[in-house]
Coordinates of N, CA and C and ligand atoms in Angstrom, one line a residue:
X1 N 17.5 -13.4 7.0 CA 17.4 -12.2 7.9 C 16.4 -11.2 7.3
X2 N 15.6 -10.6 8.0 CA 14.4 -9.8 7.7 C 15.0 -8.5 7.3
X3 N 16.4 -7.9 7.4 CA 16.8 -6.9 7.1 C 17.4 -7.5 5.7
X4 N 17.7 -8.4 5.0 CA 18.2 -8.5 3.8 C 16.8 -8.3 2.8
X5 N 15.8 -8.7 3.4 CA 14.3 -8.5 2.5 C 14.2 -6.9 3.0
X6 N 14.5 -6.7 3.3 CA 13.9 -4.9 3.6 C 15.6 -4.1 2.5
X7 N 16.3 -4.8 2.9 CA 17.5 -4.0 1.8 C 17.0 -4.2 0.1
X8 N 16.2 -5.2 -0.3 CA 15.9 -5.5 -1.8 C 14.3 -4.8 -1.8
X9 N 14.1 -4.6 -1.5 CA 12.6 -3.6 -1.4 C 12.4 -2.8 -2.1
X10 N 11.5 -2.7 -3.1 CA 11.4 -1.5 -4.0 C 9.7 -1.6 -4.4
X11 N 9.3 -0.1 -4.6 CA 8.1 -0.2 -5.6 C 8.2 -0.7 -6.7
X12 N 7.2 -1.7 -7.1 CA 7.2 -2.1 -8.2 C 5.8 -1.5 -9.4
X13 N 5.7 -1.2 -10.4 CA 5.0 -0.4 -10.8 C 4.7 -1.2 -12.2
X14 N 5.5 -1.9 -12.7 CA 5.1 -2.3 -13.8 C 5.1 -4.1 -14.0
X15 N 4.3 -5.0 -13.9 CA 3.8 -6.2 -14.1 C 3.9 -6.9 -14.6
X16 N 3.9 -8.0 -14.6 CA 4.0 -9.6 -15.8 C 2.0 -9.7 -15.9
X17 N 1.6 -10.1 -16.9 CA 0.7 -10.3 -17.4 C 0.1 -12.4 -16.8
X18 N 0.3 -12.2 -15.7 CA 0.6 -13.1 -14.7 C -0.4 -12.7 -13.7
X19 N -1.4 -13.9 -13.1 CA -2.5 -13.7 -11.9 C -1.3 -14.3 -10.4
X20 N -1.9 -13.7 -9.5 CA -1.0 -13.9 -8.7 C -2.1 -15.3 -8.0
X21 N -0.9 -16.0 -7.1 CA -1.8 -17.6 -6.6 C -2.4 -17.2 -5.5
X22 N -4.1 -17.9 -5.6 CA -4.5 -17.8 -4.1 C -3.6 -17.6 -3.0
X23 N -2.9 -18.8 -2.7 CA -2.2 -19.2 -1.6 C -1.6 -17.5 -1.3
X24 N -1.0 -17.2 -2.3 CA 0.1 -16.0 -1.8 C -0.8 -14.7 -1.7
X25 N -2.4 -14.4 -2.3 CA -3.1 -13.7 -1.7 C -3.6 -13.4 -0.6
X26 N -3.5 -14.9 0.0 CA -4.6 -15.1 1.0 C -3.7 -15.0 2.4
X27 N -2.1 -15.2 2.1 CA -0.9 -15.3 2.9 C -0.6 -13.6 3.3
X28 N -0.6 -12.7 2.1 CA -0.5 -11.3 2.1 C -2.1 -10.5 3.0
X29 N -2.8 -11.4 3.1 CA -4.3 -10.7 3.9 C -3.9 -11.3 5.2
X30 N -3.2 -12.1 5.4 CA -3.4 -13.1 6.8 C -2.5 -12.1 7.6
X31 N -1.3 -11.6 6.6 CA -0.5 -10.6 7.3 C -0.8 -9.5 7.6
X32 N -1.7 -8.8 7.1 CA -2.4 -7.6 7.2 C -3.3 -7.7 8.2
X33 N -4.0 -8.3 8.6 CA -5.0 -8.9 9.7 C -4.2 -9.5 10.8
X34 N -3.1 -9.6 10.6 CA -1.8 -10.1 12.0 C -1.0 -8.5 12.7
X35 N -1.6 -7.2 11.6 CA -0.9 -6.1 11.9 C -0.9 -5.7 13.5
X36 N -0.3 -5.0 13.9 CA -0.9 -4.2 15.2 C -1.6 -3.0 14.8
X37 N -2.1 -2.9 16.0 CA -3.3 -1.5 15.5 C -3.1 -0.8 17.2
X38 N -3.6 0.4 16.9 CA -3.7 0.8 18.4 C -5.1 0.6 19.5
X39 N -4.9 0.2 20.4 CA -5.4 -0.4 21.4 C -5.8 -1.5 20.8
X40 N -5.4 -2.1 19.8 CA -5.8 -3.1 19.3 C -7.2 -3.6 19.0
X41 N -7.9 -2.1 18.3 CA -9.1 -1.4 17.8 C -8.9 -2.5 16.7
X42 N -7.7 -2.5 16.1 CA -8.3 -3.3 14.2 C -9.2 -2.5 13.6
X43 N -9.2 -1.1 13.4 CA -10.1 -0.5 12.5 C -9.9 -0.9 11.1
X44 N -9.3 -1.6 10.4 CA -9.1 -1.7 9.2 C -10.2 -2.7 8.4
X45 N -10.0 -2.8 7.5 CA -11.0 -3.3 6.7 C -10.6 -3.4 4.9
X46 N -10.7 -4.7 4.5 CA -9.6 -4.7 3.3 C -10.6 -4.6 2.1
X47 N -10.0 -4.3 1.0 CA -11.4 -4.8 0.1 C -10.4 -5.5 -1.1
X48 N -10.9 -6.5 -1.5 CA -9.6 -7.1 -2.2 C -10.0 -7.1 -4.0
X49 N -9.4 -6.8 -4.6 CA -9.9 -6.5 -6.3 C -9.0 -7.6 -7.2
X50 N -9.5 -8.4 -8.3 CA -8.7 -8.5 -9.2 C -9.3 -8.9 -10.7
X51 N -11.0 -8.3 -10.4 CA -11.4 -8.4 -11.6 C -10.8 -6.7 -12.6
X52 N -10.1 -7.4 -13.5 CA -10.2 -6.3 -14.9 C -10.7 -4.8 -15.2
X53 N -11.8 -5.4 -15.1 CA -12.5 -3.8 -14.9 C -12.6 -3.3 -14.0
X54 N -12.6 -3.4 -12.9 CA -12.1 -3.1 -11.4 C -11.5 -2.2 -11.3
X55 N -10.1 -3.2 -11.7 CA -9.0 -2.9 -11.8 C -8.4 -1.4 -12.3
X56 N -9.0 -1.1 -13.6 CA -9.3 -0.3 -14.5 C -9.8 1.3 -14.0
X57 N -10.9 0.7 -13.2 CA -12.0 1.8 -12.9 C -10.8 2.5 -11.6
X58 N -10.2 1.8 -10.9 CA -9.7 2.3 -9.4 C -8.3 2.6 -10.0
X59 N -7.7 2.3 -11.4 CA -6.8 2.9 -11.7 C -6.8 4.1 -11.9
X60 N -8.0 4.5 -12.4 CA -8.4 6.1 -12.6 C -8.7 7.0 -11.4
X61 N -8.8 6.5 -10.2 CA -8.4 7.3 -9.3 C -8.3 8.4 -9.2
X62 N -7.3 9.0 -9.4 CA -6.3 10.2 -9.6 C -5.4 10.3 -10.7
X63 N -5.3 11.4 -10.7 CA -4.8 12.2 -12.2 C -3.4 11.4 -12.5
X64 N -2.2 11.9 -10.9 CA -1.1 10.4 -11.2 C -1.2 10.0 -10.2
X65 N 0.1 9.5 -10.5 CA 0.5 7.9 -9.6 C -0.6 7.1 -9.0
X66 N -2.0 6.5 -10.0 CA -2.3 5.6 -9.7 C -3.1 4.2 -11.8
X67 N -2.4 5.2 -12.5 CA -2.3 4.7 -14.1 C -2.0 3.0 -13.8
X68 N -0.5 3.0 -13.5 CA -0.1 1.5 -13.7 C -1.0 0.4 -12.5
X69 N -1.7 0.8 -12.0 CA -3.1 -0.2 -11.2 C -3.9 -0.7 -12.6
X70 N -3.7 -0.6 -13.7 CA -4.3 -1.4 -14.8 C -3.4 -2.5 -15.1
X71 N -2.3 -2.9 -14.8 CA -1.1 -3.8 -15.2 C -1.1 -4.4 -14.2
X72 N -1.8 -4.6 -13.0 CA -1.5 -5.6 -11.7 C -2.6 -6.6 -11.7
X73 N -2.0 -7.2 -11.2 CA -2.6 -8.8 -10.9 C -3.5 -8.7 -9.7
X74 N -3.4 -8.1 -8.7 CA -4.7 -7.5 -7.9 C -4.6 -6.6 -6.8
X75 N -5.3 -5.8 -6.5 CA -5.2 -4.9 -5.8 C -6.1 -4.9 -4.1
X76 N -5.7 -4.3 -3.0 CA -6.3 -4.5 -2.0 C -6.0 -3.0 -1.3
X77 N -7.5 -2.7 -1.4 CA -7.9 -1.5 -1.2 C -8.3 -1.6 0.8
X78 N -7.2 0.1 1.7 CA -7.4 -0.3 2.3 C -8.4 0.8 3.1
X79 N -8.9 0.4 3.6 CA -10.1 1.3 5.0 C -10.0 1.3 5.6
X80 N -10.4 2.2 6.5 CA -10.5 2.3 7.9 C -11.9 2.9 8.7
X81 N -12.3 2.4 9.7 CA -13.5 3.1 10.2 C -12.8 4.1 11.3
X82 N -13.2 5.4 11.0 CA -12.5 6.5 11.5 C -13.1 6.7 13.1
X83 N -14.0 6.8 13.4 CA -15.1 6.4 14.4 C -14.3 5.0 15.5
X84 N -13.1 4.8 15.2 CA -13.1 3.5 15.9 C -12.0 3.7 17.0
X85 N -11.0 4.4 16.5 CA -9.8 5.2 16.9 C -9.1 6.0 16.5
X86 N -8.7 7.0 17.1 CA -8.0 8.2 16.2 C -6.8 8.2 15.7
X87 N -6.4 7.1 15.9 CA -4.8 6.6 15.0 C -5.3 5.6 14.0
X88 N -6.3 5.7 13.0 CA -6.7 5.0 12.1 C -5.7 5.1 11.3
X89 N -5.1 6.2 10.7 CA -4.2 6.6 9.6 C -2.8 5.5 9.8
X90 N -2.2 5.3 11.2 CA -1.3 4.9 11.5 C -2.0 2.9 10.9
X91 N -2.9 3.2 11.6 CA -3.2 1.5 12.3 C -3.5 0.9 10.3
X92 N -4.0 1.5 9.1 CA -4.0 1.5 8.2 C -2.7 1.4 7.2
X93 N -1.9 2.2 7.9 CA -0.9 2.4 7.2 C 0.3 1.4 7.4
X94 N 0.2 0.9 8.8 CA 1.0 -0.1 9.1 C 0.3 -1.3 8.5
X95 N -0.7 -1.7 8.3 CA -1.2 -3.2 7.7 C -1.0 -2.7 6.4
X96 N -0.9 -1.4 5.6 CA -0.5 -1.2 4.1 C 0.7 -1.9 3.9
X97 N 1.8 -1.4 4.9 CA 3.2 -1.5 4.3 C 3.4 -3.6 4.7
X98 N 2.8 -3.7 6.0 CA 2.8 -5.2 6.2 C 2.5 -5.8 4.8
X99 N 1.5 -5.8 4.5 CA 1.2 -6.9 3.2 C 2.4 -6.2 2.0
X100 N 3.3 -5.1 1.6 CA 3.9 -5.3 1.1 C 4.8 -5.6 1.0
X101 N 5.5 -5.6 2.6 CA 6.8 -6.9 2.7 C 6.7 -7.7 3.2
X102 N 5.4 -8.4 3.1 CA 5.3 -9.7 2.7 C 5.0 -10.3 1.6
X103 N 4.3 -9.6 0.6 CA 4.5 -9.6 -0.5 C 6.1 -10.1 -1.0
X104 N 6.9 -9.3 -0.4 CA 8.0 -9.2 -1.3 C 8.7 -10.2 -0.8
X105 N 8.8 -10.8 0.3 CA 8.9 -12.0 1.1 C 8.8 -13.2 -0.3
X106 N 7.5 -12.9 -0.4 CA 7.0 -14.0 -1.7 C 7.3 -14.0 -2.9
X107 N 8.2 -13.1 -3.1 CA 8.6 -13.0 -4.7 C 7.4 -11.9 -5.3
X108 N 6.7 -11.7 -5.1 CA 5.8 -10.5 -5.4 C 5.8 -9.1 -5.0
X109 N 5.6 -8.4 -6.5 CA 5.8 -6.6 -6.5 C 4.7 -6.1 -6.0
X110 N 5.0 -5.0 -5.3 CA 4.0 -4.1 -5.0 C 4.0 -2.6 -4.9
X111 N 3.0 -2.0 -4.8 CA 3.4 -0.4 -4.8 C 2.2 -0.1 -3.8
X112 N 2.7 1.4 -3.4 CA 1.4 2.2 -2.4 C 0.4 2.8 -3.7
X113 N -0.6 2.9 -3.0 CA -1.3 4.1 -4.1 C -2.2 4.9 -2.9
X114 N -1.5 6.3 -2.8 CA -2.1 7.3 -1.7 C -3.2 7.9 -2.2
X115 N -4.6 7.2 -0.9 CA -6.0 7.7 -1.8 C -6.2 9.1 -1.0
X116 N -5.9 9.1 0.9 CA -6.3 9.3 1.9 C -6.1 11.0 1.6
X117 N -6.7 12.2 1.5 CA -6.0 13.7 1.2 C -5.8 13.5 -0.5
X118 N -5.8 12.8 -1.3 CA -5.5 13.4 -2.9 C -7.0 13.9 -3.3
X119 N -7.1 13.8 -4.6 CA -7.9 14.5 -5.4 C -8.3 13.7 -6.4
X120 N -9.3 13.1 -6.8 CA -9.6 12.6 -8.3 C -9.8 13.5 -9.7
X121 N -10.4 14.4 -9.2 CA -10.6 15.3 -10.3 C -10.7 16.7 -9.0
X122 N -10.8 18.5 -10.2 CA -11.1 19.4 -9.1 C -12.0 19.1 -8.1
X123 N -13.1 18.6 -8.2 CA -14.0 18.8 -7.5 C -14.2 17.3 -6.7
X124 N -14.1 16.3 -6.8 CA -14.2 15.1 -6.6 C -12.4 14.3 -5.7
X125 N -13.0 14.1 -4.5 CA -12.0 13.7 -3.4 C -11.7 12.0 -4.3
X126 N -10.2 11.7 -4.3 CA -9.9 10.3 -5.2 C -10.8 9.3 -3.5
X127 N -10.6 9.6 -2.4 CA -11.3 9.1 -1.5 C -12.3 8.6 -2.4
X128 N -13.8 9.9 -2.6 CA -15.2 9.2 -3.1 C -15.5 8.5 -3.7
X129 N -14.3 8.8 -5.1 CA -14.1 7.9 -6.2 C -14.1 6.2 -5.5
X130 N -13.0 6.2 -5.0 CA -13.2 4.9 -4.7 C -14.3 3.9 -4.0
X131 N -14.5 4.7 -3.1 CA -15.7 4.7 -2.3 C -17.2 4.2 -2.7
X132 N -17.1 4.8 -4.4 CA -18.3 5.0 -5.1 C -18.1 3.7 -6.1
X133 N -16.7 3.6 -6.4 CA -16.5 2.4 -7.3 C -16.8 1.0 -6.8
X134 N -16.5 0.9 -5.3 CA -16.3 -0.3 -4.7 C -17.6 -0.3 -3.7
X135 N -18.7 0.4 -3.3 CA -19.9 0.6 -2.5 C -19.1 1.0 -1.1
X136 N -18.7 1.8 -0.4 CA -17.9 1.2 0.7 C -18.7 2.7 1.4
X137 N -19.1 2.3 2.9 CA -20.1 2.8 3.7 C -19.1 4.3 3.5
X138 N -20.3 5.4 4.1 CA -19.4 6.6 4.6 C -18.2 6.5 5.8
X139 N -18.8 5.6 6.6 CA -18.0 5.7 8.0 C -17.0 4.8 7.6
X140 N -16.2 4.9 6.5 CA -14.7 4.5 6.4 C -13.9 5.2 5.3
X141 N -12.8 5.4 6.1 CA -11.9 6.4 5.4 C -11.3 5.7 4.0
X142 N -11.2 5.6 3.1 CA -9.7 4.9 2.5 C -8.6 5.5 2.5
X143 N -7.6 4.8 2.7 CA -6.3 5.1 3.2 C -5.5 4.7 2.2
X144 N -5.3 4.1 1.5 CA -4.2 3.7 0.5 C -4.8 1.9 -0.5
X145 N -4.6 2.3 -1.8 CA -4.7 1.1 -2.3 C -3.0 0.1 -2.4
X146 N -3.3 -0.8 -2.2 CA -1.6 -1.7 -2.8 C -2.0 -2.2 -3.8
X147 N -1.5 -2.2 -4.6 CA -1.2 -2.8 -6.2 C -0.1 -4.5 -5.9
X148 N -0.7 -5.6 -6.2 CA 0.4 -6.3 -6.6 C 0.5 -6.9 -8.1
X149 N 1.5 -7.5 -8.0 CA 1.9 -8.4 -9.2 C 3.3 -9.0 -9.5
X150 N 3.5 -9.8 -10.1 CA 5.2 -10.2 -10.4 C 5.8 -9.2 -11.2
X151 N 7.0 -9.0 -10.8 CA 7.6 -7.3 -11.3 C 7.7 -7.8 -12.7
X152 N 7.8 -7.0 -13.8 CA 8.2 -6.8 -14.8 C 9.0 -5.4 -15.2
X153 N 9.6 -5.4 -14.3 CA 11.1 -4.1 -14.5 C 11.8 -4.3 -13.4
X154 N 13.3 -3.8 -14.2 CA 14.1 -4.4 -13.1 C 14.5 -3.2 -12.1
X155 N 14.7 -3.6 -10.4 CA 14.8 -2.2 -9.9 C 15.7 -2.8 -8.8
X156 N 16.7 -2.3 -8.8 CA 18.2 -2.2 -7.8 C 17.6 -1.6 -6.0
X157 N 18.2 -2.3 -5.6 CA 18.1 -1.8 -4.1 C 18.7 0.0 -4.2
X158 N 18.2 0.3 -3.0 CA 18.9 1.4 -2.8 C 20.7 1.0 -2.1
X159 N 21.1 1.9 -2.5 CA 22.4 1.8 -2.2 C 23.1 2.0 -1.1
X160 N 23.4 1.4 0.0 CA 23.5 0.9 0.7 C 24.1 2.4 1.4
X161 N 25.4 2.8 0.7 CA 26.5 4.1 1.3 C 25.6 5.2 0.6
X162 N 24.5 5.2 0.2 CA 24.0 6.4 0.4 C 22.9 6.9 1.0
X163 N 22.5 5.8 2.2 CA 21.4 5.9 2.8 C 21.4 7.4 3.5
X164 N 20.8 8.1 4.4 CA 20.8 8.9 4.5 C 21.1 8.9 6.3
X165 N 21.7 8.8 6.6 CA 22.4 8.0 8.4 C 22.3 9.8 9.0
X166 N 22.4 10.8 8.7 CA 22.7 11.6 9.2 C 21.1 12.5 9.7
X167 N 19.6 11.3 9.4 CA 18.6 11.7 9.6 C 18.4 10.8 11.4
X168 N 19.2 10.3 11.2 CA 19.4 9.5 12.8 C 20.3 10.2 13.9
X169 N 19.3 10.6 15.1 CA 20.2 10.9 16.3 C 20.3 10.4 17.0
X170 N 21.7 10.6 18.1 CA 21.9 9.8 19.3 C 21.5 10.3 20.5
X171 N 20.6 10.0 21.3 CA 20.5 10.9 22.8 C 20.2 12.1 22.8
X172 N 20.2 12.8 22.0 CA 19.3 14.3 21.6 C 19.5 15.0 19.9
X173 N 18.9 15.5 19.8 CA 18.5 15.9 18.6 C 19.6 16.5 18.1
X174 N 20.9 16.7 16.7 CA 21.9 17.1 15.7 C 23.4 16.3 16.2
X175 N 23.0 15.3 17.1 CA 24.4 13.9 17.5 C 24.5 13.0 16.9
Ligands
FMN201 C1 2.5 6.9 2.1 C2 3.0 6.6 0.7 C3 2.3 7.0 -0.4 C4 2.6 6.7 -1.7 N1 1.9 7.0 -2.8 C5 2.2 6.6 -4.0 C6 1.3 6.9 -5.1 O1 0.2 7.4 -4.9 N2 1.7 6.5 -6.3 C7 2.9 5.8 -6.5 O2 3.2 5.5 -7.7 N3 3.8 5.5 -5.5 C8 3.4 5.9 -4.3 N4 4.2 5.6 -3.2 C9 5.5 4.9 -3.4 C10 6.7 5.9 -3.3 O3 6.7 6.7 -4.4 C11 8.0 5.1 -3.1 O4 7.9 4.3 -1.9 C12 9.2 6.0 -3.1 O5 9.4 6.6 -4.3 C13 10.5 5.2 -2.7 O6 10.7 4.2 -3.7 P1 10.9 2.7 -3.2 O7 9.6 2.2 -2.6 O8 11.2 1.9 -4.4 O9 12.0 2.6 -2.2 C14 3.8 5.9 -1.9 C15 4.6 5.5 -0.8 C16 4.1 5.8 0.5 C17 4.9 5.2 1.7

């Protein structure tokens, strides 16, 4: 049941020293490219990393939350051409979270890394950074890198009785 893989779901942040298999690369893009998009534009556009120094360079990103992208087995950086449709953010964001549960489908960790609005340094958008690291035209936004890799820490579902149910209404808004 697709809701038992969505109850074991968690960011994973820290890695086994382990290359992840084609097959399961190529399975996690096939998903991302099966996304929906609005009007079924497909603005997206992947860029897939898993050389070392790459790796390294796009970990530096931003100041945090994007460090542990030095410890993954590979990363797929995502874009969008903004010019294509104005729900890019969405149509991006939905093929982000796709390849991560499917990832996790596979026994493979993953995390978000939010490029789209952060900062790399004061003056430098983490956008350009990446942009600059990977050649990638002006007319695409980046939207989020995913990190994968086989987990190496252990991390519990959320808890089932403490989900937060009272952010759900029935038939109009405080029911
Ligand atoms: C839009 C979005 C942006 C995120 N950005 C980052 C990030 O830049 N760095 C990071 O370490 N985690 C990032 N995360 C992961 C969240 O921190 C994580 O999903 C949240 O803490 C809940 O934990 P869980 O995924 O284990 O349930 C992001 C998640 C989403 C959905």
């Amino acid at each position: 049941m697709f809701i038992e893989l969505l109850k074991t779901r968690r960011s994973i942040r820290r890695y086994q020293d382990r290359p992840l298999e084609k097959e399961k690369l190529e399975t996690i893009l096939k998903s991302a490219l099966l996304s929906p998009s609005s009007r079924g534009t497909r603005p997206w556009q992947f860029v897939v990393v898993t050389d070392r120094a790459a790796l390294m360079k796009l970990a530096a990103c931003k100041e945090h939350g994007s460090a542990f992208l030095k410890g993954a087995a590979a990363a797929v950086v995502v874009l969008a051409d903004t010019a294509a449709c104005e729900a890019w953010v969405e149509d991006a964001s939905i093929a982000s979270v796709i390849m991560q549960l499917t990832a996790h489908a596979l026994g493979v960790g993953s995390c978000w890394i939010q490029v789209r609005g952060r900062q790399h340094s004061r003056d430098v958008k983490a956008e350009d950074y990446v942009r600059d690291a990977l050649g990638v035209p002006e007319e695409y936004a980046v939207e989020s890198i995913i990190a994968f890799g086989y987990a190496d820490e252990p991390k519990t579902p959320h808890p089932e009785p403490q989900l937060p149910h009272a952010k759900v209404h029935f038939e109009s808004y405080g029911r």
